[in-house]
Coordinates of C-alpha atoms in Angstrom, one line a residue:
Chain A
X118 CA 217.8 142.3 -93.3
X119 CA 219.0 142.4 -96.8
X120 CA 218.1 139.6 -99.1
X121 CA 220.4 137.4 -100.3
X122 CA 220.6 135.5 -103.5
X123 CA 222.1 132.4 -103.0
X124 CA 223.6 129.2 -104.9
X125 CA 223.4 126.6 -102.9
X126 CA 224.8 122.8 -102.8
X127 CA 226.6 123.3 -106.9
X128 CA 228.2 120.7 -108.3
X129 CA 231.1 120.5 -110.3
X130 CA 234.1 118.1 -111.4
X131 CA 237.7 119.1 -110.5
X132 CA 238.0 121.0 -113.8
X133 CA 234.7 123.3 -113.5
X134 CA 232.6 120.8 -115.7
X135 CA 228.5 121.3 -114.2
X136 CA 226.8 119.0 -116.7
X137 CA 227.7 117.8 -120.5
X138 CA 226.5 120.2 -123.3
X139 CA 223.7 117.3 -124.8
X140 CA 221.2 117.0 -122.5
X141 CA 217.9 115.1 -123.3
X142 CA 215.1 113.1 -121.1
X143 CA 216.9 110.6 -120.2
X144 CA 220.0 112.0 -119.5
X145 CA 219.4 115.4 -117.9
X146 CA 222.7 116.4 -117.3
X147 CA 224.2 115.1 -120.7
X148 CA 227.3 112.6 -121.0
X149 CA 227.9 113.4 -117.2
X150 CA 226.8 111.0 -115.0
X151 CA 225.4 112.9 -112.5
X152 CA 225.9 110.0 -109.7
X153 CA 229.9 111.3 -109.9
X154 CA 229.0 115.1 -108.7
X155 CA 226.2 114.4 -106.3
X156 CA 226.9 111.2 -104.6
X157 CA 228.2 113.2 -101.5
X158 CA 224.6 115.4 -101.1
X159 CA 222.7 111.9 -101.3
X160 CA 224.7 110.5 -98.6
X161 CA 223.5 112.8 -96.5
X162 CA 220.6 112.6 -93.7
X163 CA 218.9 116.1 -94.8
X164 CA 219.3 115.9 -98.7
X165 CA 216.1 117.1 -99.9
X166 CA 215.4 113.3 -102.0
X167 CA 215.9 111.2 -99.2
X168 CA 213.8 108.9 -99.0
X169 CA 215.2 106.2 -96.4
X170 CA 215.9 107.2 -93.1
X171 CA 219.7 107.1 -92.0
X172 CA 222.5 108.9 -93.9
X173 CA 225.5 110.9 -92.5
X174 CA 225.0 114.4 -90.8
X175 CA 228.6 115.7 -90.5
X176 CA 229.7 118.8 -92.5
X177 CA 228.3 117.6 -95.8
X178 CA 224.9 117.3 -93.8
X179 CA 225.3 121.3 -93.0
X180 CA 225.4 121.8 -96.6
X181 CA 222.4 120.2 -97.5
X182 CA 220.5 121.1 -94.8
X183 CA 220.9 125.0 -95.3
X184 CA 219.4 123.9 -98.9
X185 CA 216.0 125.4 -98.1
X186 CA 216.7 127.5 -94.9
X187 CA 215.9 131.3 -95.1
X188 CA 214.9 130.6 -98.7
X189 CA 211.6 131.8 -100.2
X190 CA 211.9 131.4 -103.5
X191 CA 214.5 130.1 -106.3
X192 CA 215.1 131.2 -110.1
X193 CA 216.2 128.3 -112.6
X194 CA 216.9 128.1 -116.0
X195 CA 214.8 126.6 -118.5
X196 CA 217.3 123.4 -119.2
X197 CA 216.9 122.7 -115.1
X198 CA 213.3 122.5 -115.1
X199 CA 213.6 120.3 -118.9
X200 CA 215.2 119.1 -122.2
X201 CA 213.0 120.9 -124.3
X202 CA 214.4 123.8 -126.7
X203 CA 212.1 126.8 -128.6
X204 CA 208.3 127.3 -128.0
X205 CA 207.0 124.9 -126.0
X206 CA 206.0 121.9 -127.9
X207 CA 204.7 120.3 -124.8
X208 CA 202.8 121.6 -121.8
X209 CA 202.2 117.9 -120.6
X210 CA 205.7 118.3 -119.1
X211 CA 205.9 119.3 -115.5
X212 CA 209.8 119.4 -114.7
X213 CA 211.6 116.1 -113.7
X214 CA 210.4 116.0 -110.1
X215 CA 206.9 114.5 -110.0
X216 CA 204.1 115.8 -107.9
X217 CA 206.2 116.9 -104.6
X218 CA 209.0 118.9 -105.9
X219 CA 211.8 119.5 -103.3
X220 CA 211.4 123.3 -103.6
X221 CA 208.2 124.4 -101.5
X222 CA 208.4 127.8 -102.6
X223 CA 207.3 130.2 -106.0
X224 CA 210.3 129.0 -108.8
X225 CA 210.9 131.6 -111.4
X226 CA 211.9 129.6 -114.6
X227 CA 213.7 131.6 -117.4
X228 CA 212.3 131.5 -121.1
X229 CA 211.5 133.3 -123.9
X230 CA 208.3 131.0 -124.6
X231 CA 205.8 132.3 -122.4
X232 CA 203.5 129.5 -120.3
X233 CA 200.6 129.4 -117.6
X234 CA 202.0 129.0 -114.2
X235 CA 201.9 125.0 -112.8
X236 CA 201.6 124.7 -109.1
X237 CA 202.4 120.7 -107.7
X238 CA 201.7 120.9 -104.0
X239 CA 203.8 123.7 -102.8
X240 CA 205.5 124.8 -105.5
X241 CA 204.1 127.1 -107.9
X242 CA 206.6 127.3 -111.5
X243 CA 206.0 130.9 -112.6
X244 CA 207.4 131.1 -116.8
X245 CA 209.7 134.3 -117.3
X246 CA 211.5 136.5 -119.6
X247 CA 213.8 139.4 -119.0
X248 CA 216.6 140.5 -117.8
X249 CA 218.4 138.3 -114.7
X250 CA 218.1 141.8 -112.5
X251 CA 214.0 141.8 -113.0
X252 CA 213.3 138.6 -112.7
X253 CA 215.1 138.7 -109.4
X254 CA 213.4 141.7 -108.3
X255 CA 210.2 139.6 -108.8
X256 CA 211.2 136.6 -107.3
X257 CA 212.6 138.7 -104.4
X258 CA 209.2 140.3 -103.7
X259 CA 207.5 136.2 -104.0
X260 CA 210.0 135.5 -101.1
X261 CA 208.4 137.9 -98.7
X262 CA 211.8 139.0 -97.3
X263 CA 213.8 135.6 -97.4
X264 CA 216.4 134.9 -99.4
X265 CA 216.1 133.7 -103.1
X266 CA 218.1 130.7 -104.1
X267 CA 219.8 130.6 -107.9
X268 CA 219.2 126.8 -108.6
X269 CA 221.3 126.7 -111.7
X270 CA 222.2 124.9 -114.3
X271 CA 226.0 126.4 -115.5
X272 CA 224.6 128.3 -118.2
X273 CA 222.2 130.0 -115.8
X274 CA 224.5 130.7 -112.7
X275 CA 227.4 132.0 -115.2
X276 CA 224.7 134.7 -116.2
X277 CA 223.7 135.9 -112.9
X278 CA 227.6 136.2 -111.9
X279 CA 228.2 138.1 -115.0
X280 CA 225.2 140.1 -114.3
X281 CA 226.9 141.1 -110.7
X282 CA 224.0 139.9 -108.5
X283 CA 225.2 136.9 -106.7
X284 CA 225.4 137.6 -103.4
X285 CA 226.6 133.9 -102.2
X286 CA 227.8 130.5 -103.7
X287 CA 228.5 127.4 -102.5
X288 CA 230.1 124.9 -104.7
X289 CA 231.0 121.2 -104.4
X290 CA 234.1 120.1 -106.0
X291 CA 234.0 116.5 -106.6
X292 CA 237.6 114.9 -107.3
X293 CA 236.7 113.4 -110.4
X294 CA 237.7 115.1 -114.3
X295 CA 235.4 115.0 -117.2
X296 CA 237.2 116.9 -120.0
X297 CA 234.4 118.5 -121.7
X298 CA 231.4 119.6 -120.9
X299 CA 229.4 122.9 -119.3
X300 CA 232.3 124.8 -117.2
X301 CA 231.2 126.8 -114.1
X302 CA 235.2 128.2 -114.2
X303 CA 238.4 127.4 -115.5
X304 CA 239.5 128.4 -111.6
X305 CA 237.9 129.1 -108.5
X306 CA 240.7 132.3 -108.3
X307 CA 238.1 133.1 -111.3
X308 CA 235.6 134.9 -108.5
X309 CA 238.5 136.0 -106.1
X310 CA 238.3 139.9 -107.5
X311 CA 234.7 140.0 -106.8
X312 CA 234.3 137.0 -104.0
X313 CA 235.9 135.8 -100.8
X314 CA 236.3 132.6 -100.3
X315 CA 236.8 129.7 -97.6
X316 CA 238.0 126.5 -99.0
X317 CA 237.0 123.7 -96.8
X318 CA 238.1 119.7 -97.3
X319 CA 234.8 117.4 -96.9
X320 CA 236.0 114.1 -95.0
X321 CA 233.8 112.6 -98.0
X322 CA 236.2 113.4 -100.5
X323 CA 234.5 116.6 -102.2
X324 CA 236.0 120.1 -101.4
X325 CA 233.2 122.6 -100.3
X326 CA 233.7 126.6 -101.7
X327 CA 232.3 128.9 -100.0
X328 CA 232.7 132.4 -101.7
X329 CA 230.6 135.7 -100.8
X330 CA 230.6 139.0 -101.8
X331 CA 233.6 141.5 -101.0
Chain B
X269 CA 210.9 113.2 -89.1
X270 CA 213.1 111.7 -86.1
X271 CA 212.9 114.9 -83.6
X272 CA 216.7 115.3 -82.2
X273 CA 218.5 116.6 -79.3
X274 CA 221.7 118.3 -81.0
X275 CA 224.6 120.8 -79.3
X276 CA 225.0 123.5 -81.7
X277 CA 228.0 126.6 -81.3
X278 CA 229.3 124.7 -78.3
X279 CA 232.9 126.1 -77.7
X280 CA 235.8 124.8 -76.0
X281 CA 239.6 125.2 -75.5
X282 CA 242.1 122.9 -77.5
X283 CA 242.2 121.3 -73.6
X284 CA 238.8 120.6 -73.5
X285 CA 237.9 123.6 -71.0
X286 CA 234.4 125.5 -71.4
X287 CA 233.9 127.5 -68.5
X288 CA 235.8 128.5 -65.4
X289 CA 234.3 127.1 -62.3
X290 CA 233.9 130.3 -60.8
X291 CA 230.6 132.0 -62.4
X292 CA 230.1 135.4 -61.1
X293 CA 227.3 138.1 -62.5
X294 CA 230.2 139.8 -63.5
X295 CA 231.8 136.9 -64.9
X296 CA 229.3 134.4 -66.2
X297 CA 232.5 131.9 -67.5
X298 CA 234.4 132.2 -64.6
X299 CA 238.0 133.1 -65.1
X300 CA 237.8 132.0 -68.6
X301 CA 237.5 135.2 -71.4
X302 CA 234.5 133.5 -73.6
X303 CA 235.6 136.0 -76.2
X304 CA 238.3 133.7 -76.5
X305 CA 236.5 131.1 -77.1
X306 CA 233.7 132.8 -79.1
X307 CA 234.9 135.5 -81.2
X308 CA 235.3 132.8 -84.3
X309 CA 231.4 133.2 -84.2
X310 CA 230.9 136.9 -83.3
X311 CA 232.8 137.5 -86.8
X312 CA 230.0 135.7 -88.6
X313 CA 226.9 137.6 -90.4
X314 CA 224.6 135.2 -89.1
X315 CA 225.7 135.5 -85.1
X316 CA 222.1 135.7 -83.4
X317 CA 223.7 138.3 -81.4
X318 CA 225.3 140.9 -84.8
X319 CA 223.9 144.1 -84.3
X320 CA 226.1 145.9 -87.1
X321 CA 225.6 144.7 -90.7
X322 CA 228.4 143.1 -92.2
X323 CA 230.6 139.8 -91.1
X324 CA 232.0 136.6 -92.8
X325 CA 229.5 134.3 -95.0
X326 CA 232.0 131.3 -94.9
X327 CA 232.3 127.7 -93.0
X328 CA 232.1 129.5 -89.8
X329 CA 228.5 131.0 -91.0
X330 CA 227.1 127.6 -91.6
X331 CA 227.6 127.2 -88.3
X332 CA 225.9 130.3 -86.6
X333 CA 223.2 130.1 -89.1
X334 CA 222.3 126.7 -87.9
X335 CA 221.5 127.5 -84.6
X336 CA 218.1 128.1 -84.8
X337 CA 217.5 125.8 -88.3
X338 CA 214.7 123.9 -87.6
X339 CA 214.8 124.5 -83.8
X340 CA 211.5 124.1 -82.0
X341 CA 212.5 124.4 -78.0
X342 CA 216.1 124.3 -76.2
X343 CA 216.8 123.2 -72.5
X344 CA 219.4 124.8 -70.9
X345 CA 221.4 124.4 -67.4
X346 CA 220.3 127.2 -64.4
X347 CA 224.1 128.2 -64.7
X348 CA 223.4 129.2 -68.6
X349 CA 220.7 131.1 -67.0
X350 CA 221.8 132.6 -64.5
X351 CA 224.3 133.2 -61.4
X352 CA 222.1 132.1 -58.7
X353 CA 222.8 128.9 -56.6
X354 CA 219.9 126.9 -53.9
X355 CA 216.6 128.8 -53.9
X356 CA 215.9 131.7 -56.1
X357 CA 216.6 134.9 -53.7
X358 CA 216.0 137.1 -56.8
X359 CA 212.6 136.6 -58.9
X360 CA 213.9 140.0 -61.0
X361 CA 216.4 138.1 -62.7
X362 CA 215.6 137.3 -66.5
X363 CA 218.6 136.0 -67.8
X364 CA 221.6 137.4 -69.7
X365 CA 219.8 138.4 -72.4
X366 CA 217.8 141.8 -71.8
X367 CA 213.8 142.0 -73.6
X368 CA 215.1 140.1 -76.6
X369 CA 216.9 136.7 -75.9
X370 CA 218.2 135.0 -78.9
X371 CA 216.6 131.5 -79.0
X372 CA 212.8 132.7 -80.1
X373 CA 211.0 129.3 -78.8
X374 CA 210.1 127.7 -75.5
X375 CA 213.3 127.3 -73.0
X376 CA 213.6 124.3 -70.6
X377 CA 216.0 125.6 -67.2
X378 CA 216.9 122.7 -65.3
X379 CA 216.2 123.5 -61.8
X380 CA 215.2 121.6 -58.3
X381 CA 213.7 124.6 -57.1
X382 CA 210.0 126.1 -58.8
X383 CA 209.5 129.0 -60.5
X384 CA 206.7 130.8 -62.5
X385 CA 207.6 130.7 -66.2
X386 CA 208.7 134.1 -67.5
X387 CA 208.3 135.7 -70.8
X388 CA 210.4 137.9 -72.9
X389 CA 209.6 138.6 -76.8
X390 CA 208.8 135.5 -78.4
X391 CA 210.6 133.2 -75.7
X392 CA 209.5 131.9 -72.6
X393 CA 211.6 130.1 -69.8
X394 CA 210.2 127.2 -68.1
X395 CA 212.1 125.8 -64.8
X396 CA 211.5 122.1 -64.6
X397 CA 212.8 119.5 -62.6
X398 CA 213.4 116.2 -63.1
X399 CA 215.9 113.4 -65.2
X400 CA 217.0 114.7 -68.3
X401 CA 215.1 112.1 -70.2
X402 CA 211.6 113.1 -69.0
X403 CA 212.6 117.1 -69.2
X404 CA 213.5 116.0 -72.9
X405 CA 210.0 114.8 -73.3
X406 CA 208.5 117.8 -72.2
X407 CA 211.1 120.2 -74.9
X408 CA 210.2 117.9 -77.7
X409 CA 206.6 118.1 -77.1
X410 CA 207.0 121.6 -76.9
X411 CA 208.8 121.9 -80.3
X412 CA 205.9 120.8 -82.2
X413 CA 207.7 118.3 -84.8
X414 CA 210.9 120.3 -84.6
X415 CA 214.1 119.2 -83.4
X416 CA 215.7 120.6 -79.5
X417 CA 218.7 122.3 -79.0
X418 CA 220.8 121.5 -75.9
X419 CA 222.1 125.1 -74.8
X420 CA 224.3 123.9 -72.1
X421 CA 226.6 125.0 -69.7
X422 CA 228.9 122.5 -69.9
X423 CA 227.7 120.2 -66.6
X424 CA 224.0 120.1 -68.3
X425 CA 226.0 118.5 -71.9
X426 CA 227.9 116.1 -70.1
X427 CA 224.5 114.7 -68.7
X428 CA 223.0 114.5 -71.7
X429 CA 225.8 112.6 -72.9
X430 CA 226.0 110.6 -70.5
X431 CA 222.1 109.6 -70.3
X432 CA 222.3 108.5 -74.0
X433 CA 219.9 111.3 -75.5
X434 CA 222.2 113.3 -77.6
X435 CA 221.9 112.8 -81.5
X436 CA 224.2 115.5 -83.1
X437 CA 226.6 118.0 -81.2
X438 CA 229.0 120.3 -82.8
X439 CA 231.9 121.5 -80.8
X440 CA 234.2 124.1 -82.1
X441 CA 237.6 123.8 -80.4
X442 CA 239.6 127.0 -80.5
X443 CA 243.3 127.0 -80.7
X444 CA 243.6 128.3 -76.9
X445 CA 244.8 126.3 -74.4
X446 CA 242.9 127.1 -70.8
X447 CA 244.6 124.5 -68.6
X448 CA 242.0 125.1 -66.2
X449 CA 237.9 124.9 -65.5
X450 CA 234.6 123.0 -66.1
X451 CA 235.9 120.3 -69.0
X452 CA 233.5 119.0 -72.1
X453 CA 236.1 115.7 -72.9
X454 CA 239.8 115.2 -72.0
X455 CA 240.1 114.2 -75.7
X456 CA 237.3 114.8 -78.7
X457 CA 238.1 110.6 -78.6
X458 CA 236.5 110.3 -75.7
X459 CA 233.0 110.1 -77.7
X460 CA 234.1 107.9 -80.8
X461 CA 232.1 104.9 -79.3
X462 CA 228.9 106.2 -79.2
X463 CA 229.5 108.9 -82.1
X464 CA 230.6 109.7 -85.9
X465 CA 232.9 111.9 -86.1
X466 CA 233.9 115.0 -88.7
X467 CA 237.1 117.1 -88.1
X468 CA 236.8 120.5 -90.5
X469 CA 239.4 123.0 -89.7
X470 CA 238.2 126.4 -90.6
X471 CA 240.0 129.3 -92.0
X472 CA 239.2 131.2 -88.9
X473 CA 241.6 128.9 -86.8
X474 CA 239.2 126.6 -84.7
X475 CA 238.1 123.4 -85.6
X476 CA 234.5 122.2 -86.0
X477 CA 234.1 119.1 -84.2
X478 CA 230.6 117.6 -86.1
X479 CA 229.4 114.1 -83.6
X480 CA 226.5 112.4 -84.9
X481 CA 224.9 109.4 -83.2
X482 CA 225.8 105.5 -84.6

């Protein structure tokens, strides 16, 4: 079985916009308000953060729940695992998740500063440079044959699709515009030379794309 | 975790039909050609049953690749299992599936009349007795923590249903009309008091019917 990297469960405004361009501690995804990408994954019964029992479990509850499935490792850029910029100032700083992170697997994270490894109960953060293509060849060998999820942000995603190794992407369109900000896309039809695509109407409002590889 | 009892890849006819009533060894839906019914999900890369590399990674895959997602036992009508009627003449037959059924876990065949449990590859069919609740005990037991998929036929969902134990079921209707056989619902309605409902037409041309329990 070949082994697929995958985005999984990215979201983005009705004009491409992922997250705002100044992100800091307190506001991790910038001037965005998060809230008004991601409110449809949290109302779900398997999102990953849930905490309360409940939620729904319809075809926004697929998407979530295939979050982890066949996955055995992810790659993320450095601005998903923190604000900080340059050699790290910090090493205190563990990623925004606190001491379960919703990963359970090795996470490659991409930097030029290099850094121990920090493992919180199942996941182990591995610190990496190089090129997208060998840093998935490593984190595809950590996944023992699974499938390796691309967690994002934009900047990260945009570089592995440039780079030709995306295999498949599931995106969440919320109907909402925010102007300015990080774009995935100016269009979905961006991807149609390399991607196919099913484009499937949530009942909760969002608009799931499904592309994969022609 | 709640353990659940879901339907997953059930397929019917845009009349309701699943199965013709007249199950041969030849034949086992009767009069009704199941590629009809099933060929949305034989297109899909992640069909348990793809033997060529290849197919569709779009809304229809979220489907087949859910079938065995967190999947710990299934139960299954003696009609899913196998031609037979009364007494077992035949202790040869194994099912449909040859040395390699698809479902990978223990197997729960409803049955009044005993049988050792046989093993093929990493599954094992048990033939049990008994009210559906109590041969629900037994499969979730079985499953370890995991949830239980109800395999069907047809006569074996509608008893679940109507006992109450049925938490999630997902019915894709395909835009056939059968006019006769073994019927799921006269109308996807029919459910709405006991169940949430998602309608998600998919490119392929059937509709995924998502139910989850209020």
């Amino acid at each position: 079985m070949a082994q697929l990297l995958r985005v999984q469960n990215f979201n983005v405004s009705s004009d491409g916009v992922a997250a705002g361009e100044d992100q800091t501690f307190e506001r991790p995804f910038g001037h965005v308000d998060p809230e008004r990408l991601f409110s449809w994954a949290g109302a779900t019964a398997s999102w990953p953060r849930r905490t309360e029992p409940g939620g729904s479990r319809g075809l926004d509850d697929y998407m979530t729940r295939d979050f982890g499935n066949n996955i055995g490792a992810e790659i993320m850029g450095r601005n998903k695992f923190g604000p900080q910029r340059g050699p790290w100032q910090d090493h205190e700083w563990q990623g925004w998740w606190g001491d379960e992170p919703p990963f359970h697997t090795p996470v490659f994270v991409l930097t030029h500063h290099e850094r121990p490894p920090i493992t919180l109960s199942d996941t182990t953060f591995h610190f990496v440079g190089g090129e997208p293509a060998s840093v998935l060849e490593r984190a595809r060998e950590a996944a023992r044959g699974k499938d390796v999820r691309l967690g994002g942000g934009v900047t990260t995603v945009r570089e592995f699709l440039d780079a030709g190794l995306v295999d498949t992407l599931h995106v969440a369109v919320s109907p909402v515009k925010l102007g300015s900000g990080l774009r995935l896309w100016d269009s979905p039809d961006d991807l149609l030379d390399r991607f196919h695509l099913d484009v499937v109407p949530s009942p909760s409002g969002v608009t799931h794309h499904l592309f994969w590889r022609r």
